[in-house]
Coordinates of C-alpha atoms in Angstrom, one line a residue:
X13 CA -0.3 0.1 0.1
X14 CA 1.5 3.9 -1.0
X15 CA 2.4 5.7 2.0
X16 CA 0.8 9.5 1.1
X17 CA 3.1 10.5 4.2
X18 CA 6.0 9.2 2.6
X19 CA 6.0 11.1 -0.5
X20 CA 8.8 13.3 -1.0
X21 CA 8.1 16.9 -0.6
X22 CA 10.1 17.6 -4.2
X23 CA 7.7 15.8 -5.5
X24 CA 4.9 18.1 -5.5
X25 CA 3.6 20.2 -8.3
X26 CA 4.9 23.4 -8.4
X27 CA 4.3 26.1 -11.0
X28 CA 7.4 27.1 -13.7
X29 CA 10.1 28.7 -12.8
X30 CA 9.3 31.4 -15.1
X31 CA 5.6 31.8 -13.7
X32 CA 7.1 34.0 -10.6
X33 CA 5.0 35.7 -8.2
X34 CA 4.6 38.9 -10.5
X35 CA 4.0 36.8 -13.6
X36 CA 1.1 35.0 -11.2
X37 CA -0.4 38.3 -10.4
X38 CA -0.2 40.0 -13.4
X39 CA -2.0 37.0 -15.2
X40 CA -4.9 36.8 -12.7
X41 CA -5.3 40.1 -12.6
X42 CA -5.5 40.2 -16.6
X43 CA -8.3 37.7 -16.3
X44 CA -10.3 39.3 -14.1
X45 CA -10.4 42.6 -15.7
X46 CA -10.9 41.1 -19.6
X47 CA -14.1 39.3 -17.9
X48 CA -15.1 42.5 -16.9
X49 CA -14.7 44.4 -19.6
X50 CA -15.9 42.7 -22.4
X51 CA -19.2 42.5 -20.9
X52 CA -18.8 46.2 -20.2
X53 CA -18.0 46.9 -23.8
X54 CA -21.8 45.3 -24.7
X55 CA -23.3 46.7 -21.9
X56 CA -22.3 50.3 -22.7
X57 CA -23.6 50.1 -26.1
X58 CA -27.1 48.7 -25.1
X59 CA -27.1 51.5 -22.7
X60 CA -27.0 54.0 -24.8
X61 CA -29.6 52.7 -27.0
X62 CA -32.1 51.8 -24.1
X63 CA -31.9 55.3 -23.1
X64 CA -33.1 56.3 -26.6
X65 CA -29.8 56.8 -28.1
X66 CA -29.2 55.9 -31.8
X67 CA -26.0 54.5 -33.7
X68 CA -24.3 57.5 -33.9
X69 CA -24.4 58.1 -30.2
X70 CA -23.4 54.7 -29.7
X71 CA -20.1 55.7 -32.1
X72 CA -20.1 58.8 -29.6
X73 CA -19.4 57.2 -26.5
X74 CA -17.1 54.9 -28.1
X75 CA -15.0 57.9 -29.7
X76 CA -15.0 59.5 -26.5
X77 CA -13.3 56.0 -24.8
X78 CA -10.6 56.0 -27.7
X79 CA -9.8 59.7 -27.9
X80 CA -8.4 60.2 -24.6
X81 CA -6.5 56.6 -24.7
X82 CA -4.7 58.3 -27.9
X83 CA -4.0 61.5 -26.5
X84 CA -2.6 60.2 -23.0
X85 CA -0.8 57.3 -24.4
X86 CA 2.9 58.9 -24.4
X87 CA 2.3 60.4 -21.4
X88 CA 1.4 57.7 -19.6
X89 CA 4.2 55.9 -20.6
X90 CA 6.9 58.4 -20.0
X91 CA 5.3 58.4 -16.2
X92 CA 5.2 55.2 -16.2
X93 CA 9.1 54.8 -16.3
X94 CA 9.1 57.7 -13.7
X95 CA 7.1 55.7 -11.1
X96 CA 6.8 52.8 -9.7
X97 CA 5.0 51.1 -12.8
X98 CA 2.5 49.0 -10.3
X99 CA 1.3 52.4 -8.6
X100 CA 0.4 53.7 -11.8
X101 CA -1.4 50.5 -12.5
X102 CA -3.5 50.5 -9.5
X103 CA -3.9 54.7 -9.8
X104 CA -5.2 53.6 -13.4
X105 CA -7.5 50.6 -12.2
X106 CA -9.0 53.0 -9.4
X107 CA -9.5 55.7 -11.9
X108 CA -11.5 52.9 -14.1
X109 CA -13.6 51.5 -11.2
X110 CA -15.2 55.0 -10.1
X111 CA -15.9 55.7 -13.7
X112 CA -17.5 52.5 -14.7
X113 CA -19.4 52.9 -11.1
X114 CA -20.9 56.1 -11.7
X115 CA -21.7 54.6 -15.3
X116 CA -23.3 51.7 -13.6
X117 CA -25.5 53.4 -11.1
X118 CA -26.7 56.0 -13.9
X119 CA -28.1 53.5 -16.0
X120 CA -29.5 51.9 -12.8
X121 CA -30.8 54.9 -11.9
X122 CA -32.7 55.6 -15.5
X123 CA -32.5 57.8 -17.8
X124 CA -28.4 58.7 -18.5
X125 CA -27.7 61.6 -20.5
X126 CA -25.3 61.2 -23.8
X127 CA -23.0 63.8 -22.2
X128 CA -22.6 61.9 -19.0
X129 CA -21.7 58.7 -20.6
X130 CA -19.5 60.3 -23.1
X131 CA -18.0 62.0 -19.9
X132 CA -18.0 58.5 -17.8
X133 CA -16.6 56.4 -20.9
X134 CA -13.6 59.2 -21.5
X135 CA -12.0 58.8 -17.8
X136 CA -12.2 55.1 -18.5
X137 CA -10.0 55.5 -21.5
X138 CA -8.0 58.0 -19.8
X139 CA -7.1 55.2 -17.4
X140 CA -6.6 52.8 -19.7
X141 CA -4.2 55.2 -21.5
X142 CA -2.1 55.2 -18.5
X143 CA -2.4 52.2 -17.5
X144 CA -1.5 50.2 -21.0
X145 CA 2.1 51.5 -21.1
X146 CA 2.6 50.6 -17.5
X147 CA 1.7 47.2 -17.8
X148 CA 3.1 46.1 -20.7
X149 CA 6.0 47.2 -19.3
X150 CA 5.5 44.9 -15.6
X151 CA 5.0 42.1 -17.5
X152 CA 8.4 42.1 -19.8
X153 CA 10.1 42.8 -16.7
X154 CA 8.1 39.6 -14.8
X155 CA 9.7 37.1 -17.3
X156 CA 13.2 35.9 -18.1
X157 CA 14.7 35.6 -22.3
X158 CA 15.0 31.8 -22.2
X159 CA 11.0 31.3 -21.7
X160 CA 9.7 35.1 -22.3
X161 CA 7.9 33.6 -25.1
X162 CA 6.2 30.8 -23.2
X163 CA 5.3 32.9 -20.7
X164 CA 3.5 35.8 -23.5
X165 CA 2.0 33.2 -24.9
X166 CA 0.8 31.7 -21.9
X167 CA -0.5 35.7 -20.3
X168 CA -2.5 36.4 -24.0
X169 CA -4.0 32.8 -23.7
X170 CA -5.6 33.5 -20.6
X171 CA -6.3 37.3 -21.3
X172 CA -8.2 36.1 -24.8
X173 CA -9.9 33.3 -23.2
X174 CA -11.5 35.5 -20.5
X175 CA -11.9 38.1 -23.2
X176 CA -14.4 35.6 -24.9
X177 CA -16.0 34.2 -21.8
X178 CA -16.8 38.0 -20.4
X179 CA -18.3 39.0 -23.5
X180 CA -20.7 35.8 -24.0
X181 CA -21.6 36.5 -20.1
X182 CA -21.9 39.7 -20.5
X183 CA -24.7 39.3 -23.6
X184 CA -26.3 36.8 -21.3
X185 CA -26.5 39.1 -18.3
X186 CA -27.9 42.2 -20.3
X187 CA -30.7 39.9 -21.7
X188 CA -31.4 38.5 -18.4
X189 CA -31.0 42.1 -15.9
X190 CA -29.9 44.8 -17.8
X191 CA -26.5 46.3 -18.7
X192 CA -26.4 48.6 -15.5
X193 CA -25.4 45.8 -13.3
X194 CA -23.0 44.5 -16.0
X195 CA -21.1 47.8 -15.7
X196 CA -21.3 47.6 -11.7
X197 CA -19.5 43.9 -12.3
X198 CA -16.8 45.8 -14.0
X199 CA -16.2 48.1 -11.7
X200 CA -15.9 45.5 -9.1
X201 CA -13.6 43.5 -11.1
X202 CA -11.1 46.7 -11.9
X203 CA -10.7 47.0 -7.6
X204 CA -10.2 42.8 -7.3
X205 CA -7.7 43.6 -10.0
X206 CA -6.4 46.8 -8.7
X207 CA -5.8 45.0 -5.0
X208 CA -3.9 42.0 -7.0
X209 CA -1.9 44.5 -8.4
X210 CA -0.9 46.0 -5.9
X211 CA 1.1 43.2 -4.3
X212 CA 3.5 43.4 -7.5
X213 CA 7.2 43.4 -6.1
X214 CA 9.3 45.7 -7.6
X215 CA 12.1 45.1 -5.7
X216 CA 14.2 43.6 -8.5
X217 CA 13.6 46.6 -10.7
X218 CA 16.2 49.3 -10.3
X219 CA 15.2 52.6 -9.3
X220 CA 14.9 55.2 -11.7
X221 CA 17.4 57.9 -11.7
X222 CA 15.1 61.1 -12.1
X223 CA 15.9 62.6 -15.5
X224 CA 15.5 66.0 -16.9
X225 CA 11.4 66.2 -16.8
X226 CA 8.5 64.8 -18.9
X227 CA 9.7 66.0 -22.3
X228 CA 13.2 65.0 -22.0
X229 CA 11.6 61.3 -21.1
X230 CA 9.5 62.0 -24.7
X231 CA 12.2 62.7 -26.6
X232 CA 14.6 59.8 -24.9
X233 CA 11.4 57.2 -25.3
X234 CA 11.2 58.9 -29.5
X235 CA 15.2 58.5 -30.0
X236 CA 14.7 54.7 -28.6
X237 CA 11.9 54.6 -30.7
X238 CA 12.8 56.2 -34.2
X239 CA 16.6 54.7 -33.7
X240 CA 15.6 51.1 -34.8
X241 CA 14.1 50.4 -37.7
X242 CA 12.5 47.3 -37.6
X243 CA 10.3 48.8 -34.6
X244 CA 9.0 52.0 -36.0
X245 CA 8.5 50.5 -39.4
X246 CA 6.3 47.5 -38.2
X247 CA 4.3 50.6 -36.1
X248 CA 3.9 52.1 -38.8
X249 CA 2.6 49.0 -40.6
X250 CA 0.4 48.4 -37.7
X251 CA -1.1 51.8 -37.8
X252 CA -2.4 51.0 -41.2
X253 CA -3.5 47.5 -40.8
X254 CA -5.3 48.7 -37.0
X255 CA -7.3 51.0 -39.2
X256 CA -8.5 49.2 -41.6
X257 CA -9.2 45.5 -40.0
X258 CA -11.1 47.9 -37.5
X259 CA -12.9 49.3 -40.3
X260 CA -13.9 46.1 -41.8
X261 CA -14.8 44.3 -38.5
X262 CA -16.9 47.7 -36.6
X263 CA -18.5 48.9 -39.7
X264 CA -18.6 47.1 -42.9
X265 CA -18.7 43.8 -41.0
X266 CA -22.5 44.0 -39.7
X267 CA -23.3 45.6 -42.6
X268 CA -22.7 42.2 -44.5
X269 CA -23.9 40.0 -42.2
X270 CA -27.3 41.8 -42.1
X271 CA -27.5 41.8 -45.6
X272 CA -26.0 38.0 -46.5
X273 CA -25.2 36.1 -43.7
X274 CA -28.5 36.5 -41.8
X275 CA -27.7 38.7 -39.2
X276 CA -25.8 39.7 -35.6
X277 CA -25.6 36.0 -35.1
X278 CA -23.9 34.1 -37.3
X279 CA -21.3 37.7 -37.2
X280 CA -21.0 36.8 -33.9
X281 CA -19.9 33.0 -34.4
X282 CA -17.6 34.7 -36.7
X283 CA -16.0 37.0 -34.6
X284 CA -15.9 34.1 -32.2
X285 CA -14.3 32.0 -34.0
X286 CA -11.4 34.7 -34.7
X287 CA -11.5 34.3 -30.6
X288 CA -11.0 30.7 -30.6
X289 CA -8.1 31.1 -33.0
X290 CA -6.1 33.6 -31.0
X291 CA -6.3 30.7 -28.3
X292 CA -4.9 28.4 -30.5
X293 CA -2.3 30.9 -31.7
X294 CA -1.1 31.4 -28.5
X295 CA -0.7 27.5 -27.7
X296 CA 1.4 27.3 -30.6
X297 CA 3.4 29.7 -29.3
X298 CA 3.9 28.2 -25.7
X299 CA 5.9 25.1 -28.0
X300 CA 7.3 27.0 -31.2
X301 CA 10.1 29.5 -30.5
X302 CA 11.0 30.7 -34.3
X303 CA 14.5 31.8 -34.5
X304 CA 13.7 34.7 -36.9
X305 CA 10.6 36.4 -34.6
X306 CA 9.9 39.3 -36.9
X307 CA 9.9 37.1 -40.2
X308 CA 7.6 34.7 -38.8
X309 CA 5.6 37.4 -37.3
X310 CA 5.6 39.5 -40.0
X311 CA 4.3 36.9 -42.6
X312 CA 1.9 35.9 -40.4
X313 CA 0.1 39.3 -40.8
X314 CA -0.9 38.5 -44.5
X315 CA -3.6 36.2 -43.4
X316 CA -5.0 39.5 -41.8
X317 CA -6.4 40.4 -45.0
X318 CA -8.6 37.2 -45.7
X319 CA -11.6 38.6 -43.7
X320 CA -12.2 42.0 -45.3
X321 CA -11.5 39.4 -48.9
X322 CA -13.8 36.9 -47.1
X323 CA -16.8 39.7 -46.5
X324 CA -16.0 41.2 -50.1
X325 CA -16.9 38.0 -51.8
X326 CA -19.0 37.6 -49.4
X327 CA -18.3 34.3 -48.0
X328 CA -20.9 32.2 -46.5
X329 CA -21.0 31.9 -42.6
X330 CA -19.1 28.6 -42.5
X331 CA -16.1 29.6 -44.9
X332 CA -15.8 32.6 -43.4
X333 CA -15.8 31.3 -40.1
X334 CA -12.6 29.6 -41.2
X335 CA -11.1 32.6 -42.7
X336 CA -11.3 34.2 -39.0
X337 CA -10.1 31.5 -37.3
X338 CA -6.8 31.4 -39.3
X339 CA -6.7 35.1 -39.0
X340 CA -7.2 34.8 -35.5
X341 CA -3.8 32.2 -35.0
X342 CA -2.1 34.5 -37.1
X343 CA -2.1 37.3 -35.6
X344 CA -1.6 35.5 -32.0
X345 CA 1.8 34.4 -33.6
X346 CA 2.9 37.7 -34.5
X347 CA 1.6 39.3 -30.9
X348 CA 3.5 36.6 -29.2
X349 CA 6.5 37.2 -31.6
X350 CA 6.2 40.9 -31.2
X351 CA 6.5 41.2 -27.3
X352 CA 9.3 38.6 -27.1
X353 CA 11.2 40.9 -29.5
X354 CA 10.8 44.0 -27.6
X355 CA 11.6 42.1 -24.2
X356 CA 14.8 41.4 -26.1
X357 CA 15.6 44.2 -27.9
X358 CA 14.2 47.2 -25.4
X359 CA 16.0 48.2 -21.9
X360 CA 14.2 47.8 -19.3
X361 CA 14.4 50.8 -17.8
X362 CA 12.6 52.3 -21.0
X363 CA 9.9 49.7 -21.9
X364 CA 7.0 51.4 -21.0
X365 CA 7.7 54.9 -23.2
X366 CA 8.8 52.9 -25.8
X367 CA 5.7 50.6 -25.5
X368 CA 3.7 53.9 -25.2
X369 CA 4.7 55.0 -28.8
X370 CA 3.7 51.5 -29.9
X371 CA 0.6 51.6 -28.9
X372 CA -0.3 55.4 -30.2
X373 CA 1.2 54.3 -33.7
X374 CA -0.8 51.5 -33.5
X375 CA -3.9 53.1 -32.6
X376 CA -3.8 56.5 -33.8
X377 CA -5.3 56.1 -37.1
X378 CA -8.1 53.9 -35.8
X379 CA -10.6 56.5 -35.0
X380 CA -10.0 58.3 -38.6
X381 CA -10.7 55.0 -40.6
X382 CA -14.3 54.2 -38.6
X383 CA -15.1 57.3 -39.7
X384 CA -14.1 57.8 -42.8
X385 CA -16.1 54.1 -43.6
X386 CA -19.2 55.4 -44.2
X387 CA -18.0 57.8 -47.1
X388 CA -15.7 55.5 -48.5
X389 CA -18.4 53.0 -49.3
X390 CA -20.8 55.7 -50.6
X391 CA -18.0 56.9 -53.0
X392 CA -16.1 53.2 -53.8
X393 CA -19.2 50.7 -53.0
X394 CA -18.7 48.6 -50.0
X395 CA -17.3 45.6 -52.2
X396 CA -14.7 48.0 -53.5
X397 CA -13.7 49.3 -50.4
X398 CA -13.3 45.4 -48.7
X399 CA -11.3 45.1 -51.5
X400 CA -9.1 48.0 -50.6
X401 CA -8.6 47.0 -46.8
X402 CA -7.5 43.5 -48.2
X403 CA -4.8 45.2 -50.4
X404 CA -3.8 47.8 -48.2
X405 CA -2.7 45.2 -45.4
X406 CA -0.7 42.9 -48.3
X407 CA 1.0 46.0 -49.6
X408 CA 2.2 47.6 -46.2
X409 CA 3.3 44.5 -44.8
X410 CA 5.0 43.6 -47.9
X411 CA 6.6 46.7 -47.5
X412 CA 8.2 45.8 -44.2
X413 CA 9.8 43.1 -45.2
X414 CA 12.3 45.0 -46.9
X415 CA 13.2 46.2 -43.9
X416 CA 16.8 44.0 -43.2
X417 CA 16.2 43.8 -39.2
X418 CA 12.8 42.5 -39.8
X419 CA 14.2 39.8 -42.1
X420 CA 17.3 38.6 -40.1
X421 CA 16.6 39.7 -36.3
X422 CA 17.2 36.6 -34.4
X423 CA 16.5 35.3 -30.7
X424 CA 18.8 35.7 -28.0
X425 CA 18.1 34.5 -24.3
X426 CA 19.6 37.5 -22.7
X427 CA 17.7 41.2 -22.3
X428 CA 19.4 43.8 -23.4
X429 CA 20.2 46.5 -21.1
X430 CA 22.0 50.0 -22.8
X431 CA 20.6 52.1 -25.5
X432 CA 20.4 51.2 -29.1
X433 CA 22.9 50.4 -30.9
X434 CA 25.8 50.3 -28.0
X435 CA 27.6 47.0 -28.3
X436 CA 26.3 45.4 -24.6
X437 CA 28.1 41.9 -24.7
X438 CA 29.5 38.5 -26.1
X439 CA 26.3 37.3 -26.7
X440 CA 24.6 40.6 -28.2
X441 CA 27.7 40.9 -30.6
X442 CA 27.5 37.0 -31.4
X443 CA 23.7 38.3 -32.4
X444 CA 24.9 41.0 -34.4
X445 CA 27.2 38.7 -36.2
X446 CA 24.4 36.3 -36.7
X447 CA 22.5 39.4 -38.3
X448 CA 24.5 39.3 -41.2
X449 CA 25.7 35.7 -41.6
X450 CA 24.4 33.9 -45.2
X451 CA 23.2 31.0 -43.0
X452 CA 21.9 33.0 -40.3
X453 CA 18.2 31.6 -39.0
X454 CA 15.9 33.7 -37.9
X455 CA 5.4 43.1 -31.5
X456 CA 0.3 44.7 -27.1
X457 CA -0.4 43.0 -31.8
X458 CA -2.9 45.5 -31.4
X459 CA -5.4 43.3 -33.1
X460 CA -4.5 40.5 -30.6

């Protein structure tokens, strides 16, 4: 008979070495916030409609969230590199909690005004502008180089899974109890997540030396950003990719679904297939470590043209779901490769500033593209506009492949610790040699 008491202590199940305390807290808090936020986004739209608003009012509330997100991203990144990142994250969560709680109270009390919903949503977007760069920098500093891609893949898989579950749960709760309670749950989720993030350990992060002020920090981050061709070229690429995919998914997709696929339910299934694809891509990247990370990631951007082309045909729901699944897998491969590259190449003390330029560049054109989607349909026709979206994705991705570092940058196990262009270690020198060798083997992606 086996004696359980005789089981050696070292046989107990332990979490992986790379899944330390900070990583576990960050993953748990991301699951909580994604469960709440994805349902709340749906609830906000229905709150506007139930108050007597129309589609234009829904767009105004959405724009109120996006505009401050874009405006304050760079400031948020600079502040996150000046102050302890976990404090910035907790403060942003507190602002999100208060704004969503206020939104919930207005909706539950009845007859919320459009301007009130816009103000509260703008506060939520402001919180995200400060949170996103701090969170990305904190996540990247929580893992070691050799297992970074696996850690990022698992984090993104957990985040996307929570988002899918949150959207499904939020939709069901809106039908059962109304949007106000879903917004209240989102406020509670921000409170719980902020409490978890308050326990993050930042003792391993070197204390920042006071610089020359906020503007000096922004200039320093800009030099890091513009001095790396692979970085600014891919961010420029994604400023177009995010814009056209956003227009196709948020404007043209529902219209095609209404006219050709049978309504909102089939379109919801197609979006769910994309979400399942992102989970599959994250699972793939937990095992696959391509040496030429940016080359593989960039090649995986080409399939993002398929959903726009599928809507232009238009495909029936079965083939369209397959196309959406493939694009979900592809963008997740890019997303993990991108995060791993940033983790490897950007000095830790500048991660949040560089991340802010990344977020800013990738999302800056999104409000414009969604605003121009309707006029473009009127001028060119919907099918031609969708084919144009697909062609733009293929064109800008092909142009990025002309950048040598995108094709040749290779994986290594040690994180960079100095400024762009510096000779840092024998490991870095070996990587530089590999880039010019003929037989050398070899991205928050914002769509993932």
